[in-house]
Amino acid sequence: MRTGIAAEFADEATLLAAIHRVRDHGLTRLETYGPVPSEAIDLALGKERSSLSVAAGIGGLCGAAGAYALQWFLVAYLYPIDLGGRPPHMPLPYLIITIEMGFLFGAIAVFVAFLVACRLVRLWDPINDVPGFESATRDHFWLAIDGDDPALDRLGDALDDAARVAPFGGAA
Amino acid sequence: MKGDLHSLVPRVEVTRRAALKLLATGVAALETGCFERPGDREIVPYVQEPPELRPGVTTRYTGVLSLDGFGYGVIVDTHDGRPTKLDGNPAHPATLGGSLPWLQARILDLYDPQRSREPTMLGQPASWAAIAAQLRALPRGPLWIVMPPQTSPTIAALLARIAARHDLRVVTHAPLARTAVYRGHELVYGRPLEQQLDLARADVVVALDADLLGTGPMAAAWSRAFASRRKPEGGPRSMNRLWVAEPMQTPTGTLADERLPIAAGEIAALATLIAAEVGVALPASLGQTAQARLGERAASWARHVAADLVAHRGASAIIAGDRQPPVVHALARMIDHALGNPVVMTTPAVLDPLPTHGLDELASAANPGAVLVLDCDPLYTAPHLHLAGVLARSTFSLHAGLYANATTAACRGHIPLAHDLETWTDPRALDGTLAIGQPTIRPRFEVASIIDVLAELAGVTLDARTLVHDQLRGQAALDVFDTAWTTALRTGVVAGSAFRAETITPTWRSPATDALAALLAPPPANTVEVALAPSPALHDGRFAPNAWLQELPHPITKQTWGNAALMSRATASALGVSNEDLVRVRGPVGEAVLPALIVEGADDHAVTIELGHGQHGPAIAAGIGTDVYGLGDAMILRATVSKAGGTRVVPRTQIYMAEHGREIAPLVTLAAYQRDPKLAAHLRGDQASLLPQGGDRFKGVQWGMTIDTSICSGCSACMVACQAENNVPTVGPEDVAKGRAMHWIRIDRYIEEERVVNEPMLCQHCENAPCEYVCPVNATDHSPDGLNEQVYNRCVGTRFCANNCPYKVRRFNWFAYEHEDSRSLQYNPDVTVRSRGVMEKCTYCVQRIRGAEHRAIVDHRAIQPGEVVTACQAACPTGAIQFGMLDEHDTAFATMRASRRRFEALHDLGTRPRTQYLVKVTNPKEGA
Amino acid sequence: MSEKLRDLHDDVFGRMRARGGRQWRIAFGVCGLFTLLLVGSLSWTIYKGIGVWGTNMPAAWAFAIINFVWWIGIGHAGTFISAILYLLEQNSWRNPISRLTETMTIFAVVQAGLFPIFHLGRPWFAYWLFPYPDIMGVWPNVKSALPWDAAAVSTYFTVSVLFWFTGLLPDLASLRDHAPTRRQRILYGLLAMGWRGDARSWRHYKVTYLMLASIAAPLVISVHSVVSSDFAIGLTPGWHTTLQPPYFVAGAIFSGFAMVIVLAIPVRFFYRLEHVITDRVLENCAKLMLITGCIVAYGYMMEHFGAYYTGDADERSLMFGFHPTSIAFWMMISCNVLAPQVLWLRRARRSKVVLLIVSLLVLLGMWLERYVIVVQGLLRDQLPSAWGNYMPTIVDLGILAGTLGFFGLLFLAFLRFMPFIPVSELKEEAVLE
Amino acid sequence: MRCSPNPVALFTPTASAVYRGVVIGAVVAVGAALCAPMIYIRTGYASGEGDPVEQPIEFDHRHHVRDDGIDCVYCHSTVETEAYAGIPSTERCMGCHGQVWPDSPETAPLRASWETHTPIRWKRINALPDYVYFHHGVHVQAGVACASCHGDVRNMARVSKAHDLSMKFCLDCHRSTQDSRAITHLTTCTTCHR
């Protein structure tokens, strides 16, 4: 079970400072929590931009290709019914549903990927047990240091100007 | 074919009916692709297989229908013992294979749940046996029989035998009887005679207030003969000329080359003038009075007619309408005589052409004794005589009718009358030809035919079949006669039974002069002419219970479910009324209030109202339209018409009758067509298209239809035929008014000024059909033989196809219209009965096409030209509708398809319709 | 800074939490009644057949399709605001109303979605429009515009819901952590699916939101273009024109903004949110309404010019003749073309009363536009013999009123139980300032 | 030091797991609900394939066809020419059974039918919906064997449905007679639907 130390900060600035100190001390397994997204924090944590857009792209392409193939298979191959002399395989009308399905599957793909990547559909996390953690969705910022961080013992005073420091997930 | 069907109990019908029911209730489960489980249905085979009946195979019998005594030979299609469809019998002189709306619709009466179902006596259920006993036991003494004109020799014989037992007084009563014709002929020939027209020989036809192609005992046959002379492509004499003078436009009027709107009361004057012009020896004074009475237009019209007649001596025909007074008919014959036309006069087919007893006699009879009213409704058709009184005074009174009507209530007894297809009859056609009517189904309840009733009165114990058989047999030896009898039944006519022509010439006598002088006297001031007319659908009202006929759009006004005061635009504005405003008509006897309807081409001095509406029952006829029998006891009345205030909806299937600048129904004169035969070229042929055209899309047999608008009179027989063949429902006045009529074929009528075109409009079976590609579920698509297919069981009812059909021939089942009562017995088992929520439309009678294909496969042969005949084509009396294979040769269809008059409706849309039309060509007289 | 966030959080959540009280309950009750009317009318239709509507031949489509197009159109402004304005970085005036309008979109599409199904002659076979493996071996016809509709509308609906739900997550999380009662917190917790606001999630969130926005943006354009092809692929005069798609899209956004204003003004009044949904927000909506209105006017012009220029007899008589629908046409012109012109005046754009009136007129006008488009062409088709008239029945009106009620019902419920102002987005803005 | 669990913690780890299960389960369930009917309709249970139905007379095709070698057409007399194959009339049965088994209990109902002139009400095994028009004659003429739709009736004690007779079943056969899937007179709608 995941364990670690959680520290609450009044605002983003103090959090950023703390992150820098903690990282100077060689700690790497960090995660922050806050009411708003912040590129500064990502920068401090040294994280790259998310690559979920790929999911959208793949999903979209698969959806579109599948839709066109299905239309051709059903309408032009399986039962090529004569409708007012229109040729069985008629790309122009096929394209409309193709495009729509591209959008649909792109959207669904990126959303599912989002749920997975964020490890959502998960109501409880050890850190939820930290008293006062709710402030993370209101106004405060939290820094969580993973319990199995090899450099945990070198933490020292890094978290001194935290509003509060608490361990989570059983023993620390 | 064997005649007597009584041994054949249609057992398979059980499963058929169950099947139809099952479908009619639209079992969704079936359609979603669920299955019927084994054992859900039964198979009920015969105990003994009837010799001539095979399950699911159409068997045809000959039959005869009677109307006002005259016989109309028909072919009866039966499915598993159920008659489902009627068509004219090509061998019978009155139809020559053609149909009239009522003829097609009679099949529905057979299964009509409104029919009276049991004999009653004094309001109590009785049995035919009991009533028959009473008839046999009638005391000798006065016996009145009121019935329509009869032509049957069997009936004649029976009447003779009755006369021997009783003080018999036969009152021949029919509002539309042709008595005036016989009286007229009596005036000039000395005795009542019938004229036998041969329109095929006439170069000039003059119709004086006569709808000879629309109504009357020979309408179908005459239409065919007339149409045979309307072929612009033929030689110089291939196209006759039709002059029509009439107060209201009729089907005949729509085909007129020269038409004169004129009050029916003025026709006498017109005829007089024509007669004078062609040299009939009349007192000069008459000519002047006529001249004086007619307007300038009418007078000059008459002179043109006369000139044309003289120019075609010996090759013309003058026909006066049945409702015209006798002397006009006398004049017509004198004109014929003066022109040396080959007039064929015969003895009339009706038993007493000049009724010896009138209804009024009966009405005033102090103690009438026994009164029998057979197959008519005098209380409704002659209200001014108040016959209820005399019926009450009678010692015995019986009404025999298909339905319980106004007269039934006034009589003590009532016996359901047998439908023509339920009994044996032997009526004559107008030309005297005998036809033997055989029953094609066992009556579903206790009925008696007129012959049965008369037989009881005559004390004869033989059944109708024996009576008819023996009557025809006469003294002939049985073995000899048998073949004759069988032939008569198989062909539907008794060979050589037509009357011989009399050699007799007309002479003008003084009574005629007096009658004419009286007619030419000026009409009473401040009155307007109200001309009563037969309803093209309901005749004199006897067909009012028939939903098909009630919902049949009027050929001219397109009105359904009711009648109206038909008047010209000028008359209407003079009265200060417009369409659907109520007007009050005060006739010499009674008055009536009904909606006004403006008709282009009506005369400004006459209001026309059709008879047969406003009955008190049965169910669907009740309260539909307005009864005008009470206005007076003549067909042409002087009356006062005034605005009544208020309106009544007139359900019409077509409201806009102008072309609005679109080239939809072209019309040219013969001269113009001969000058420029290519004048339709721009209305047919290919259009530029982005879609691949032709290719190998259409392989093998290709179907198509061509309709000649030159000879379509708009009679609408095709509409009813289609309804009968394809299980097309009726929807009732409210839905018709909403625009929900279901007819698969309709007759579009375009009229601007004098130019009228009847354009039958049905599915055009476009090769590039706009309806097909918009259907999301492939419920309508195209077959390799060029049919636009409609798959009811696949249809979800988006109605996109209807929106996208520029011809607007698609029909939608807004409600569950299908019958579940006895009318479902009439359903054609080869056509799906559509349930609620699906689209339907003309299929080119695909069931007949596929049926023919199957027969061809079974016989290992190809389909023959003319093998497939659509219902509308079969019904069309003029042969305006022709259907066939595009690669046919030397058939009527091929000839029409090859015509240079051929055009495609809405050609510019590039739909490439398979149904195509021929431009209407008229043959007006130069300078007229 | 954290004070700023705290104040924003407490202030906005506090006001949203403010119970609607009696007004809310009354409004909800009224909408409930109309919803029952909808249920009743539709049940009656299913029971008797669509003959109970005014539709006929030639007007085989009428109220149902009109309402469908009208509701879909209204459904456009939502995604337009939340997606297109998001991509154009108009957050300053987009954020305050984005949630309201997305919700409006979803509920409007729900109303629209009813019609294509219930207008069928046999609604129970509606699923035949989708390619499922049946045992008949027959498939939908994708050359017809109706399967395009089915695809476009369902796609638009799904994407809108995903977009909307993604945006909701952080606010649902806030409610989970700060709602007053434990029951509410558990319920919101279930909806929040465990959102914790960790940096990783925020990173993915930003990209996902951007992706959904950039997918939704073209959909806004595509959906009504596809809907317009229901008419554009037809032969019917007045339908058969390439003008339809842009003309329809403009009209849709036009009516959409009208509905946004109609909803935003009372909301900000009853919830005292004038400082969040500021006058500037409304004014910008008004401006967009004015612009799209002008595009629509241009559409009318081109429609008539086209009829004149092509010289097609049917088109001409349709555009320039007098018809049963001509009154509707001139009402439409005055509502859609004349009325919005007052918005050139700043004072008009600033006056809530004027905005409300103009917006209501526009909504009416856009309904009339669809009426004219759908019915007029059908009543005056190529064959004069088939010309007819159309009169809606009480059931038609019941269904239209019913959908309005059902829409209101859903919207009121949303106001009551959901964060209808995207607080987290406001916070983000605040931080950036 | 031990960390005391948050007193106000909303969810426990178990709750979280259950929740996830429910969400995923719901998605799966919806999918299953959509597929179920499509699978069901393809089962013999739905079509009633192979379940013999009790008939008013214990008629055994094996004796008549296999043992006595009577040709199908002898009883189903119109099968080669007409739409309906034709179910033999009581008269036809009596033709033989007047002499053969004249008083066996099996043929008692037959005699009853003959004497009382009331038809035998057989149960229909192979039924098509009413909007489907099937013509036996053309199929026989085209060389389609009875068995290809009705199965091996000659070896059936009680007749049972051999195929589901779905539209797909018909189409497969109609297509097999032509080399392409193109629409022909055999695969266009009005071939069967009118």
PDB file of C-alpha atoms in Angstrom, chain B residues 131-145 156-170 370 372 452-462:
ATOM      1  CA  ILE B 131     -92.289 -14.579 -46.061  1.00  0.00           C
ATOM      2  CA  ALA B 132     -92.451 -16.752 -49.185  1.00  0.00           C
ATOM      3  CA  ALA B 133     -95.450 -18.529 -47.731  1.00  0.00           C
ATOM      4  CA  GLN B 134     -97.169 -15.184 -47.174  1.00  0.00           C
ATOM      5  CA  LEU B 135     -96.406 -14.195 -50.771  1.00  0.00           C
ATOM      6  CA  ARG B 136     -97.880 -17.411 -52.100  1.00  0.00           C
ATOM      7  CA  ALA B 137    -100.953 -16.930 -49.928  1.00  0.00           C
ATOM      8  CA  LEU B 138    -101.584 -13.313 -50.994  1.00  0.00           C
ATOM      9  CA  PRO B 139    -105.347 -12.960 -51.679  1.00  0.00           C
ATOM     10  CA  ARG B 140    -106.273 -12.403 -55.310  1.00  0.00           C
ATOM     11  CA  GLY B 141    -106.824  -8.703 -55.753  1.00  0.00           C
ATOM     12  CA  PRO B 142    -104.822  -5.545 -56.340  1.00  0.00           C
ATOM     13  CA  LEU B 143    -101.098  -6.169 -56.231  1.00  0.00           C
ATOM     14  CA  TRP B 144     -98.616  -3.344 -56.804  1.00  0.00           C
ATOM     15  CA  ILE B 145     -95.008  -4.091 -57.628  1.00  0.00           C
ATOM     16  CA  ALA B 156     -91.285 -10.951 -67.979  1.00  0.00           C
ATOM     17  CA  ALA B 157     -92.600 -14.517 -67.983  1.00  0.00           C
ATOM     18  CA  LEU B 158     -93.108 -14.498 -64.225  1.00  0.00           C
ATOM     19  CA  LEU B 159     -94.957 -11.173 -64.346  1.00  0.00           C
ATOM     20  CA  ALA B 160     -97.261 -12.642 -66.972  1.00  0.00           C
ATOM     21  CA  ARG B 161     -98.051 -15.591 -64.716  1.00  0.00           C
ATOM     22  CA  ILE B 162     -98.580 -13.263 -61.733  1.00  0.00           C
ATOM     23  CA  ALA B 163    -100.947 -11.126 -63.803  1.00  0.00           C
ATOM     24  CA  ALA B 164    -103.011 -14.253 -64.298  1.00  0.00           C
ATOM     25  CA  ARG B 165    -103.451 -14.666 -60.516  1.00  0.00           C
ATOM     26  CA  HIS B 166    -103.570 -11.066 -59.343  1.00  0.00           C
ATOM     27  CA  ASP B 167    -104.835  -7.672 -60.377  1.00  0.00           C
ATOM     28  CA  LEU B 168    -101.199  -6.774 -61.054  1.00  0.00           C
ATOM     29  CA  ARG B 169     -99.939  -3.203 -61.451  1.00  0.00           C
ATOM     30  CA  VAL B 170     -96.226  -2.906 -62.096  1.00  0.00           C
ATOM     31  CA  ALA B 370    -100.574  -5.566 -51.458  1.00  0.00           C
ATOM     32  CA  LEU B 372     -94.104  -4.889 -53.070  1.00  0.00           C
ATOM     33  CA  ASP B 452     -87.252 -15.601 -56.235  1.00  0.00           C
ATOM     34  CA  VAL B 453     -89.861 -13.109 -54.985  1.00  0.00           C
ATOM     35  CA  LEU B 454     -91.784 -13.013 -58.269  1.00  0.00           C
ATOM     36  CA  ALA B 455     -91.655 -16.808 -58.499  1.00  0.00           C
ATOM     37  CA  GLU B 456     -93.391 -17.094 -55.146  1.00  0.00           C
ATOM     38  CA  LEU B 457     -96.035 -14.598 -56.269  1.00  0.00           C
ATOM     39  CA  ALA B 458     -96.500 -16.594 -59.457  1.00  0.00           C
ATOM     40  CA  GLY B 459     -96.829 -19.737 -57.377  1.00  0.00           C
ATOM     41  CA  VAL B 460     -93.844 -21.272 -59.090  1.00  0.00           C
ATOM     42  CA  THR B 461     -91.791 -23.614 -56.927  1.00  0.00           C
ATOM     43  CA  LEU B 462     -88.714 -23.849 -59.146  1.00  0.00           C
TER      44      LEU B 462
END
